[in-house]
Amino acid sequence: MDRMISWMRTREQRMLIWANRRLPGRRWHRVTDKWLSTVTHMGGATFTLLSAMLLALLAPAPWSTAGWQCLTAVIISHIPVAIVKRRFSRLRPYQAIPQVNTCPKPLQDSSFPSGHTTAIFAWTVPLLLSGAMMLALLAPIAVFLCLSVGWSRMYLGLHYPSDVAAGAIVGSLTAYAVKFFWMAPSAL
């Protein structure tokens, strides 16, 4: 069992180093660096909570309802994140691996799971489940946004791939549960 865990950690670290690499001097990589350094903030509390609240208060139906569901899902999803982060004190990649690139003023709390990834999935899934007519246009944008935030967390040296995957699962499951229970009283 220890051998298998060691093998998995080695593979995860390799994946992280690959996602975290910087290739200087190429225009594409400068654009990627700027994008990932910016989009990561869309998984933060300020963006997810404020935009969900604005959507809930100012948008017409079904977007208003989706906004309330986003807000609820983001808040609820961070309960298990806070519990797990306190229970499992996992060093962030930049703290554990010397060659990892990181951003200015990196976070210091536990790495597992990724709160930013949790938030962006909890925020996005209710929008996708709203059944709005613009779903065909919204889905590719939402997928790109969620993947960009998740990738940015590794690119910035703040999370391992398993942190990002766990965040995506927690955020998505919470959003689905919120959507299910939101609809449950009207079905009765």
PDB file of C-alpha atoms in Angstrom:
ATOM      1  CA  MET A   1       0.000   0.000   0.000  1.00  0.00           C
ATOM      2  CA  ASP A   2       2.836   2.409   0.884  1.00  0.00           C
ATOM      3  CA  ARG A   3       4.411   1.723  -2.495  1.00  0.00           C
ATOM      4  CA  MET A   4       1.195   2.579  -4.307  1.00  0.00           C
ATOM      5  CA  ILE A   5       0.768   5.815  -2.340  1.00  0.00           C
ATOM      6  CA  SER A   6       4.367   6.763  -3.071  1.00  0.00           C
ATOM      7  CA  TRP A   7       3.817   6.054  -6.785  1.00  0.00           C
ATOM      8  CA  MET A   8       0.667   8.221  -6.799  1.00  0.00           C
ATOM      9  CA  ARG A   9       2.437  11.095  -5.009  1.00  0.00           C
ATOM     10  CA  THR A  10       5.286  10.982  -7.495  1.00  0.00           C
ATOM     11  CA  ARG A  11       2.870  11.092 -10.441  1.00  0.00           C
ATOM     12  CA  GLU A  12       0.900  13.926  -8.868  1.00  0.00           C
ATOM     13  CA  GLN A  13       4.059  15.951  -8.252  1.00  0.00           C
ATOM     14  CA  ARG A  14       5.129  15.426 -11.866  1.00  0.00           C
ATOM     15  CA  MET A  15       1.732  16.596 -13.082  1.00  0.00           C
ATOM     16  CA  LEU A  16       1.987  19.637 -10.824  1.00  0.00           C
ATOM     17  CA  ILE A  17       5.491  20.521 -12.071  1.00  0.00           C
ATOM     18  CA  TRP A  18       4.225  20.237 -15.647  1.00  0.00           C
ATOM     19  CA  ALA A  19       1.194  22.477 -14.934  1.00  0.00           C
ATOM     20  CA  ASN A  20       3.386  24.931 -13.013  1.00  0.00           C
ATOM     21  CA  ARG A  21       6.149  25.330 -15.588  1.00  0.00           C
ATOM     22  CA  ARG A  22       7.016  28.673 -17.144  1.00  0.00           C
ATOM     23  CA  LEU A  23       8.385  28.999 -20.658  1.00  0.00           C
ATOM     24  CA  PRO A  24       9.777  32.532 -20.874  1.00  0.00           C
ATOM     25  CA  GLY A  25      10.064  34.623 -23.988  1.00  0.00           C
ATOM     26  CA  ARG A  26       7.147  33.193 -25.906  1.00  0.00           C
ATOM     27  CA  ARG A  27       4.125  35.401 -26.484  1.00  0.00           C
ATOM     28  CA  TRP A  28       1.635  32.556 -25.948  1.00  0.00           C
ATOM     29  CA  HIS A  29       3.107  31.858 -22.533  1.00  0.00           C
ATOM     30  CA  ARG A  30       2.960  35.520 -21.509  1.00  0.00           C
ATOM     31  CA  VAL A  31      -0.732  35.557 -22.457  1.00  0.00           C
ATOM     32  CA  THR A  32      -1.305  32.307 -20.555  1.00  0.00           C
ATOM     33  CA  ASP A  33       0.502  33.684 -17.513  1.00  0.00           C
ATOM     34  CA  LYS A  34      -1.615  36.846 -17.531  1.00  0.00           C
ATOM     35  CA  TRP A  35      -4.861  34.871 -18.018  1.00  0.00           C
ATOM     36  CA  LEU A  36      -4.184  32.341 -15.256  1.00  0.00           C
ATOM     37  CA  SER A  37      -2.954  35.016 -12.838  1.00  0.00           C
ATOM     38  CA  THR A  38      -6.205  36.934 -13.435  1.00  0.00           C
ATOM     39  CA  VAL A  39      -8.837  34.191 -13.765  1.00  0.00           C
ATOM     40  CA  THR A  40      -7.790  32.578 -10.495  1.00  0.00           C
ATOM     41  CA  HIS A  41      -9.563  35.421  -8.660  1.00  0.00           C
ATOM     42  CA  MET A  42     -12.888  34.369 -10.193  1.00  0.00           C
ATOM     43  CA  GLY A  43     -12.784  31.412  -7.793  1.00  0.00           C
ATOM     44  CA  GLY A  44     -12.333  33.691  -4.810  1.00  0.00           C
ATOM     45  CA  ALA A  45     -14.989  34.619  -2.285  1.00  0.00           C
ATOM     46  CA  THR A  46     -15.288  38.228  -3.452  1.00  0.00           C
ATOM     47  CA  PHE A  47     -16.176  37.365  -7.039  1.00  0.00           C
ATOM     48  CA  THR A  48     -18.363  34.317  -6.422  1.00  0.00           C
ATOM     49  CA  LEU A  49     -20.387  35.750  -3.547  1.00  0.00           C
ATOM     50  CA  LEU A  50     -20.755  39.270  -4.936  1.00  0.00           C
ATOM     51  CA  SER A  51     -21.674  38.181  -8.470  1.00  0.00           C
ATOM     52  CA  ALA A  52     -24.145  35.592  -7.157  1.00  0.00           C
ATOM     53  CA  MET A  53     -25.770  38.218  -4.946  1.00  0.00           C
ATOM     54  CA  LEU A  54     -26.002  40.705  -7.819  1.00  0.00           C
ATOM     55  CA  LEU A  55     -27.487  38.038 -10.073  1.00  0.00           C
ATOM     56  CA  ALA A  56     -30.002  37.065  -7.393  1.00  0.00           C
ATOM     57  CA  LEU A  57     -31.088  40.635  -6.725  1.00  0.00           C
ATOM     58  CA  LEU A  58     -30.968  42.205 -10.189  1.00  0.00           C
ATOM     59  CA  ALA A  59     -31.512  39.519 -12.832  1.00  0.00           C
ATOM     60  CA  PRO A  60     -34.868  38.355 -14.179  1.00  0.00           C
ATOM     61  CA  ALA A  61     -36.037  34.755 -13.742  1.00  0.00           C
ATOM     62  CA  PRO A  62     -34.624  32.103 -14.142  1.00  0.00           C
ATOM     63  CA  TRP A  63     -31.278  33.883 -13.587  1.00  0.00           C
ATOM     64  CA  SER A  64     -32.440  35.359 -10.284  1.00  0.00           C
ATOM     65  CA  THR A  65     -33.219  31.921  -8.901  1.00  0.00           C
ATOM     66  CA  ALA A  66     -29.920  30.607 -10.249  1.00  0.00           C
ATOM     67  CA  GLY A  67     -28.170  33.494  -8.487  1.00  0.00           C
ATOM     68  CA  TRP A  68     -29.709  32.520  -5.140  1.00  0.00           C
ATOM     69  CA  GLN A  69     -28.734  28.898  -5.784  1.00  0.00           C
ATOM     70  CA  CYS A  70     -25.159  29.961  -6.642  1.00  0.00           C
ATOM     71  CA  LEU A  71     -24.926  32.001  -3.458  1.00  0.00           C
ATOM     72  CA  THR A  72     -26.289  29.152  -1.354  1.00  0.00           C
ATOM     73  CA  ALA A  73     -24.041  26.544  -2.994  1.00  0.00           C
ATOM     74  CA  VAL A  74     -20.882  28.639  -2.568  1.00  0.00           C
ATOM     75  CA  ILE A  75     -21.622  29.266   1.115  1.00  0.00           C
ATOM     76  CA  ILE A  76     -22.568  25.656   1.921  1.00  0.00           C
ATOM     77  CA  SER A  77     -19.672  24.175  -0.087  1.00  0.00           C
ATOM     78  CA  HIS A  78     -17.146  25.958   2.074  1.00  0.00           C
ATOM     79  CA  ILE A  79     -18.287  24.226   5.256  1.00  0.00           C
ATOM     80  CA  PRO A  80     -16.717  20.863   4.298  1.00  0.00           C
ATOM     81  CA  VAL A  81     -13.731  22.698   2.769  1.00  0.00           C
ATOM     82  CA  ALA A  82     -13.030  24.480   6.073  1.00  0.00           C
ATOM     83  CA  ILE A  83     -13.401  21.242   8.043  1.00  0.00           C
ATOM     84  CA  VAL A  84     -11.128  19.225   5.743  1.00  0.00           C
ATOM     85  CA  LYS A  85      -8.488  21.984   5.564  1.00  0.00           C
ATOM     86  CA  ARG A  86      -8.263  21.976   9.376  1.00  0.00           C
ATOM     87  CA  ARG A  87      -8.237  18.196   9.645  1.00  0.00           C
ATOM     88  CA  PHE A  88      -5.647  17.519   6.920  1.00  0.00           C
ATOM     89  CA  SER A  89      -2.736  19.916   7.146  1.00  0.00           C
ATOM     90  CA  ARG A  90      -1.248  19.488   3.708  1.00  0.00           C
ATOM     91  CA  LEU A  91       1.555  21.840   2.747  1.00  0.00           C
ATOM     92  CA  ARG A  92       1.001  23.820  -0.404  1.00  0.00           C
ATOM     93  CA  PRO A  93       3.179  22.781  -3.351  1.00  0.00           C
ATOM     94  CA  TYR A  94       5.408  25.860  -3.186  1.00  0.00           C
ATOM     95  CA  GLN A  95       6.076  25.035   0.482  1.00  0.00           C
ATOM     96  CA  ALA A  96       6.921  21.370  -0.148  1.00  0.00           C
ATOM     97  CA  ILE A  97       8.676  21.366  -3.535  1.00  0.00           C
ATOM     98  CA  PRO A  98      11.591  23.789  -4.003  1.00  0.00           C
ATOM     99  CA  GLN A  99      11.318  24.257  -7.778  1.00  0.00           C
ATOM    100  CA  VAL A 100       7.629  25.242  -7.796  1.00  0.00           C
ATOM    101  CA  ASN A 101       6.832  28.733  -9.091  1.00  0.00           C
ATOM    102  CA  THR A 102       4.343  30.730  -7.073  1.00  0.00           C
ATOM    103  CA  CYS A 103       2.572  34.064  -7.013  1.00  0.00           C
ATOM    104  CA  PRO A 104       3.316  37.075  -4.826  1.00  0.00           C
ATOM    105  CA  LYS A 105       1.796  36.752  -1.346  1.00  0.00           C
ATOM    106  CA  PRO A 106       0.828  33.068  -1.622  1.00  0.00           C
ATOM    107  CA  LEU A 107      -1.706  31.557   0.748  1.00  0.00           C
ATOM    108  CA  GLN A 108      -0.371  29.824   3.856  1.00  0.00           C
ATOM    109  CA  ASP A 109      -3.272  27.588   4.955  1.00  0.00           C
ATOM    110  CA  SER A 110      -3.703  23.916   4.091  1.00  0.00           C
ATOM    111  CA  SER A 111      -3.692  22.965   0.441  1.00  0.00           C
ATOM    112  CA  PHE A 112      -6.420  20.291   0.460  1.00  0.00           C
ATOM    113  CA  PRO A 113      -8.994  20.860  -1.024  1.00  0.00           C
ATOM    114  CA  SER A 114      -8.877  23.897  -3.298  1.00  0.00           C
ATOM    115  CA  GLY A 115     -11.383  26.466  -2.043  1.00  0.00           C
ATOM    116  CA  HIS A 116     -11.179  28.513  -5.249  1.00  0.00           C
ATOM    117  CA  THR A 117     -12.005  25.470  -7.376  1.00  0.00           C
ATOM    118  CA  THR A 118     -14.808  24.524  -4.996  1.00  0.00           C
ATOM    119  CA  ALA A 119     -16.271  28.023  -5.251  1.00  0.00           C
ATOM    120  CA  ILE A 120     -16.150  28.296  -9.041  1.00  0.00           C
ATOM    121  CA  PHE A 121     -17.842  24.910  -9.503  1.00  0.00           C
ATOM    122  CA  ALA A 122     -20.454  25.683  -6.826  1.00  0.00           C
ATOM    123  CA  TRP A 123     -21.077  29.018  -8.589  1.00  0.00           C
ATOM    124  CA  THR A 124     -21.178  27.650 -12.153  1.00  0.00           C
ATOM    125  CA  VAL A 125     -23.255  24.487 -11.813  1.00  0.00           C
ATOM    126  CA  PRO A 126     -26.517  26.235 -10.772  1.00  0.00           C
ATOM    127  CA  LEU A 127     -26.172  28.539 -13.784  1.00  0.00           C
ATOM    128  CA  LEU A 128     -25.805  25.533 -16.060  1.00  0.00           C
ATOM    129  CA  LEU A 129     -28.759  23.782 -14.421  1.00  0.00           C
ATOM    130  CA  SER A 130     -31.028  26.823 -14.742  1.00  0.00           C
ATOM    131  CA  GLY A 131     -32.447  25.489 -17.993  1.00  0.00           C
ATOM    132  CA  ALA A 132     -32.038  28.841 -19.664  1.00  0.00           C
ATOM    133  CA  MET A 133     -32.255  29.101 -23.427  1.00  0.00           C
ATOM    134  CA  MET A 134     -28.660  30.302 -23.613  1.00  0.00           C
ATOM    135  CA  LEU A 135     -27.310  26.996 -22.228  1.00  0.00           C
ATOM    136  CA  ALA A 136     -25.644  26.042 -25.528  1.00  0.00           C
ATOM    137  CA  LEU A 137     -23.625  29.258 -25.383  1.00  0.00           C
ATOM    138  CA  LEU A 138     -23.114  29.223 -21.614  1.00  0.00           C
ATOM    139  CA  ALA A 139     -21.867  25.626 -21.218  1.00  0.00           C
ATOM    140  CA  PRO A 140     -18.578  25.946 -23.161  1.00  0.00           C
ATOM    141  CA  ILE A 141     -17.792  29.256 -21.446  1.00  0.00           C
ATOM    142  CA  ALA A 142     -18.553  27.764 -18.021  1.00  0.00           C
ATOM    143  CA  VAL A 143     -16.405  24.689 -18.661  1.00  0.00           C
ATOM    144  CA  PHE A 144     -13.523  26.869 -19.876  1.00  0.00           C
ATOM    145  CA  LEU A 145     -13.845  29.131 -16.837  1.00  0.00           C
ATOM    146  CA  CYS A 146     -13.936  26.252 -14.342  1.00  0.00           C
ATOM    147  CA  LEU A 147     -10.980  24.492 -15.958  1.00  0.00           C
ATOM    148  CA  SER A 148      -9.037  27.770 -16.108  1.00  0.00           C
ATOM    149  CA  VAL A 149      -9.540  28.457 -12.402  1.00  0.00           C
ATOM    150  CA  GLY A 150      -8.572  24.886 -11.497  1.00  0.00           C
ATOM    151  CA  TRP A 151      -5.481  24.992 -13.730  1.00  0.00           C
ATOM    152  CA  SER A 152      -4.506  28.418 -12.367  1.00  0.00           C
ATOM    153  CA  ARG A 153      -4.329  27.028  -8.855  1.00  0.00           C
ATOM    154  CA  MET A 154      -1.666  24.531  -9.977  1.00  0.00           C
ATOM    155  CA  TYR A 155       0.042  27.054 -12.249  1.00  0.00           C
ATOM    156  CA  LEU A 156       0.420  29.432  -9.304  1.00  0.00           C
ATOM    157  CA  GLY A 157       1.918  26.657  -7.149  1.00  0.00           C
ATOM    158  CA  LEU A 158      -0.928  26.800  -4.644  1.00  0.00           C
ATOM    159  CA  HIS A 159      -2.563  23.389  -5.145  1.00  0.00           C
ATOM    160  CA  TYR A 160      -1.867  19.838  -6.242  1.00  0.00           C
ATOM    161  CA  PRO A 161      -4.047  18.194  -8.913  1.00  0.00           C
ATOM    162  CA  SER A 162      -5.865  16.175  -6.226  1.00  0.00           C
ATOM    163  CA  ASP A 163      -6.698  19.411  -4.356  1.00  0.00           C
ATOM    164  CA  VAL A 164      -8.264  20.806  -7.532  1.00  0.00           C
ATOM    165  CA  ALA A 165     -10.144  17.574  -8.286  1.00  0.00           C
ATOM    166  CA  ALA A 166     -11.507  17.395  -4.735  1.00  0.00           C
ATOM    167  CA  GLY A 167     -12.611  21.035  -4.940  1.00  0.00           C
ATOM    168  CA  ALA A 168     -14.402  20.410  -8.240  1.00  0.00           C
ATOM    169  CA  ILE A 169     -16.211  17.417  -6.756  1.00  0.00           C
ATOM    170  CA  VAL A 170     -17.230  19.196  -3.534  1.00  0.00           C
ATOM    171  CA  GLY A 171     -18.403  22.302  -5.407  1.00  0.00           C
ATOM    172  CA  SER A 172     -20.348  20.334  -8.009  1.00  0.00           C
ATOM    173  CA  LEU A 173     -21.996  17.967  -5.532  1.00  0.00           C
ATOM    174  CA  THR A 174     -23.003  20.844  -3.287  1.00  0.00           C
ATOM    175  CA  ALA A 175     -24.493  22.738  -6.228  1.00  0.00           C
ATOM    176  CA  TYR A 176     -26.453  19.671  -7.366  1.00  0.00           C
ATOM    177  CA  ALA A 177     -27.742  19.153  -3.812  1.00  0.00           C
ATOM    178  CA  VAL A 178     -28.796  22.797  -3.557  1.00  0.00           C
ATOM    179  CA  LYS A 179     -30.584  22.555  -6.904  1.00  0.00           C
ATOM    180  CA  PHE A 180     -32.322  19.301  -5.852  1.00  0.00           C
ATOM    181  CA  PHE A 181     -33.508  20.609  -2.485  1.00  0.00           C
ATOM    182  CA  TRP A 182     -34.473  23.964  -4.006  1.00  0.00           C
ATOM    183  CA  MET A 183     -36.887  22.162  -6.286  1.00  0.00           C
ATOM    184  CA  ALA A 184     -38.065  19.567  -3.770  1.00  0.00           C
ATOM    185  CA  PRO A 185     -40.678  21.703  -1.913  1.00  0.00           C
ATOM    186  CA  SER A 186     -42.394  22.732  -5.164  1.00  0.00           C
ATOM    187  CA  ALA A 187     -42.569  19.089  -6.305  1.00  0.00           C
ATOM    188  CA  LEU A 188     -44.563  18.087  -3.216  1.00  0.00           C
TER     189      LEU A 188
END
